[in-house]
C-alpha cells in the first residue's frame, strides 16, 4: 500500500513545492521580458531618407492678394489727391487748379469703362472708388475757392445731395452698370442732406429727429424697392442706424415733454417711426408670402418690425395721455393703449406676421404693467411679517398701516388695482385658443386675487375690515379647492395658503385678533379637509394653525413656554388619531409630518425647564408608541423607545443623578426586549444586531466607570452581570453575549487583580520576569501547532454561534 504522510507533514511538503514553482515562474518571466526587448531592437526599420522639401501651400489666394493691392493703391492715390488739394492747392492759379482736378477726376471716372470691357473688374472698382473720392475733394475745393462765404453746414448738405445724385447717375450709366461701389456710395451720401439742412437751419430737436426718421423711411423704401444686394444692405444698415437714433431721440422728447403740446409733437414723431416700421413689416410679410426662398427670415424680420411698431404706437399715444393725467395714471394709460392693439388685431385683416407682432407687443405692455404693480403686491404680502417682532403691540389704524410696519408704501400706487383688473380681463376674454385658454383663466384668477389682496391697503379701510376681507378670500379659495377641476385646484390651494398666512401675520398686532383669526383658520382648513382632494394640504395646514393657536393661548394666559408645551401636545395627539382614521389616504403622511413638527415645537418650548421637558418627551413617546401599534407603522416603535430613554435621561439629570447605570439601563432594557422580539420573528437574525447594542449600552460605560472606581461594589456587580451574560451566551450559543460578557469579565478581573500583580512583580528579583517570559516562549514554541489547532477550533466554535 502507498505510504501517506500525516496531514501536517503533507501540508509542509505542498507548501515547499509551491514556493519552488513560484520562484521558477518568476525566473522564466524575467527571461521572457528580456527576449521581447531584444527582438524589438533587432526588428526596428532602418531610417528613411527624407524626401526633398515640397513647397508649402500658399497662405493667401491670388484674388485676395490682388484685392489688397488694388485697395491699397486706391487708398494711396486718394491720400495723395487729398494732400495735393489741401497743401499744393494754393500754389497754382485758378486755371491750373481747375484743369488738374477736372482732368484727374474725369480720368478716374472714365477709367472703369475700358477696364470692365477687358474683364479687369477689381481694378475697375478701385479706379471708380478713386474717382468717387476725387468728387468729394472737388466739392471741398469748390467751397474753398469760390464759395468761402457760404455756411459750411448748409454747403455740406447741398454737396452731399449733389454727390448722391451724381454717384447714382454714374452707377446707372450703361458702361458702369456692372460696378458695385457707386450706388451704395450714393445711398451713403444720401443719409446726410436732411440732417445737415436741419442743423444748418438751427432747427429744434423735433425737426432734427424728424429728419432722421424721414431719412430712415427713405432707406426703407430703397431696401424694399432696389434689387441689388449691396444697395439693399446699405439701405438696411442706414434704416436701422438712423431709425434707432431717431426713436431714441423721440422717446427722450416724449419723456421730458413739459406740456401737452410738446408731448403731442413727440408723439407724432413716434407715430411716424411706428408707421415706417409697420410699412416695412407689411411689405416684408407680403414679399415673404409671395416668394419661396428666404421667406422664413423675412417673416421673422416682419414679426420683429411689427412688435416695434406696436410698442412705438403705444409709447406715442401713452405719452400724450400722460401729459394731461396725474402720474399715477401713466402706466394704466399705456396699458389701455397696449390693449387697444389687440382690438386692432381683431378688427382689421392684417397679415399673419403683423397680427402676431401686435399681439406680442400688447403682451409686452401688459407684462410691464404687471411689473409696475409688483412693489405694491410685495409690500402687501411681505409687509405683515414685520409684526413678528412687535407681537401684540397694538392694532394699527387701518389696513395700509398693517402692511407698512417696516417698509414704506410705494408712491403713486393708487391705480395698481386698475392695471391688474385690466390684464385679468384680457386674459379671461381675449385668449380663445384651446391650448392657452385654461392657463389664461388661471392667470386671470391669480390677478383678481392679487387685486382683492391689495385693495384694503390701497383704499386704507379699517384694520378689522381688512382682516375680514382676507378671511373671506381665504374661505372662497378653500371652497374653490373643493369644486374646481384638478388644474385649478392647485392654484386655489396656493392662493388660500398665501391669504391665510398674510391674515395670520396681520392679526399678530392684537391679542384678540390673533386668537380669533387662528381659531377661524383652524376651522376653515379643517372643514376643507373633509374633501379628499385638498386634504393632503389643508389638513396639515389646520394642524399647523392649531399649534399656533395653542401657543398663542398659552401666551394669552401668561403661562411660561414650558407649560404651554402641554397645550401644543394636543396637536400631535389629534394628528395621531386622525392618521389612524385616514388609513391609506394620501393625507396620512402629511398629517403625521405636521404632528411630528408640532411635537418638535413642544419640545423646543419645554427645553428651558428640564422636569417639564422630561414630561413632554415621555408624552411624545406615548404618542409614538400608540402610532407604532398600527401594523404599517411598526418602525415608529424605535422612535418611541428613544423618546422614553431621553425622557428618563432628562429626568435623571434634573435629579442630579451621576451614576452611569441609571442612564444606560433605561436604554438597555428596551433594546434587549426589542432584540428578543426580533429574534422571535426571525431566528436567523444575528445576535450582534439583536443584543449587541443593548448590552454595549450598559457594559461599556459601566466598564469605563469601574476602571476609575476605587471601591469594590461596582466591579463586583459588573463582573457578576458580565458572568451571567457570558453564561447565557454560551448556553444559547449566541456570539454577541459571549464575546461582550467575556471581554468585560476579563477586563474587570484584570482591573481587580492588577494591584496584586504589581505587588508580586515588585517582590520578585529583576531577573525573574525575563526568565518567566523566556520559559513561556519556549513552551509556546514547543506546542505551536497544538496552539494553532486550538485557536482554529475556538474560532470555528464562535463562527458557528449566531
PDB file of N, CA, C and O in Angstrom, residues 32-43:
ATOM      1  N   UNK A  32      11.770  36.001 -20.307  1.00  0.00           N
ATOM      2  CA  UNK A  32      10.868  36.318 -21.435  1.00  0.00           C
ATOM      3  C   UNK A  32      10.846  37.817 -21.719  1.00  0.00           C
ATOM      4  O   UNK A  32      10.868  38.257 -22.871  1.00  0.00           O
ATOM      5  N   UNK A  33      10.816  38.640 -20.685  1.00  0.00           N
ATOM      6  CA  UNK A  33      10.814  40.094 -20.892  1.00  0.00           C
ATOM      7  C   UNK A  33      12.087  40.555 -21.591  1.00  0.00           C
ATOM      8  O   UNK A  33      12.066  41.409 -22.486  1.00  0.00           O
ATOM      9  N   UNK A  34      13.230  39.949 -21.236  1.00  0.00           N
ATOM     10  CA  UNK A  34      14.493  40.345 -21.881  1.00  0.00           C
ATOM     11  C   UNK A  34      14.492  39.962 -23.359  1.00  0.00           C
ATOM     12  O   UNK A  34      14.937  40.719 -24.224  1.00  0.00           O
ATOM     13  N   UNK A  35      13.978  38.747 -23.682  1.00  0.00           N
ATOM     14  CA  UNK A  35      13.932  38.315 -25.074  1.00  0.00           C
ATOM     15  C   UNK A  35      13.016  39.208 -25.915  1.00  0.00           C
ATOM     16  O   UNK A  35      13.332  39.543 -27.060  1.00  0.00           O
ATOM     17  N   UNK A  36      11.868  39.603 -25.405  1.00  0.00           N
ATOM     18  CA  UNK A  36      10.960  40.501 -26.138  1.00  0.00           C
ATOM     19  C   UNK A  36      11.637  41.830 -26.431  1.00  0.00           C
ATOM     20  O   UNK A  36      11.551  42.384 -27.532  1.00  0.00           O
ATOM     21  N   UNK A  37      12.356  42.352 -25.466  1.00  0.00           N
ATOM     22  CA  UNK A  37      13.052  43.626 -25.661  1.00  0.00           C
ATOM     23  C   UNK A  37      14.134  43.506 -26.730  1.00  0.00           C
ATOM     24  O   UNK A  37      14.316  44.385 -27.585  1.00  0.00           O
ATOM     25  N   UNK A  38      14.885  42.382 -26.725  1.00  0.00           N
ATOM     26  CA  UNK A  38      15.945  42.181 -27.723  1.00  0.00           C
ATOM     27  C   UNK A  38      15.369  42.052 -29.123  1.00  0.00           C
ATOM     28  O   UNK A  38      15.897  42.607 -30.094  1.00  0.00           O
ATOM     29  N   UNK A  39      14.257  41.332 -29.269  1.00  0.00           N
ATOM     30  CA  UNK A  39      13.632  41.200 -30.589  1.00  0.00           C
ATOM     31  C   UNK A  39      13.113  42.543 -31.107  1.00  0.00           C
ATOM     32  O   UNK A  39      13.192  42.838 -32.299  1.00  0.00           O
ATOM     33  N   UNK A  40      12.563  43.342 -30.263  1.00  0.00           N
ATOM     34  CA  UNK A  40      12.074  44.662 -30.697  1.00  0.00           C
ATOM     35  C   UNK A  40      13.203  45.539 -31.201  1.00  0.00           C
ATOM     36  O   UNK A  40      13.041  46.311 -32.140  1.00  0.00           O
ATOM     37  N   UNK A  41      14.374  45.443 -30.624  1.00  0.00           N
ATOM     38  CA  UNK A  41      15.510  46.264 -31.072  1.00  0.00           C
ATOM     39  C   UNK A  41      16.025  45.809 -32.433  1.00  0.00           C
ATOM     40  O   UNK A  41      16.400  46.615 -33.284  1.00  0.00           O
ATOM     41  N   UNK A  42      16.046  44.460 -32.671  1.00  0.00           N
ATOM     42  CA  UNK A  42      16.580  43.955 -33.945  1.00  0.00           C
ATOM     43  C   UNK A  42      15.607  44.160 -35.097  1.00  0.00           C
ATOM     44  O   UNK A  42      16.023  44.196 -36.251  1.00  0.00           O
ATOM     45  N   UNK A  43      14.282  44.317 -34.812  1.00  0.00           N
ATOM     46  CA  UNK A  43      13.284  44.452 -35.884  1.00  0.00           C
ATOM     47  C   UNK A  43      12.908  45.894 -36.184  1.00  0.00           C
ATOM     48  O   UNK A  43      11.957  46.127 -36.912  1.00  0.00           O
TER      49      UNK A  43
END
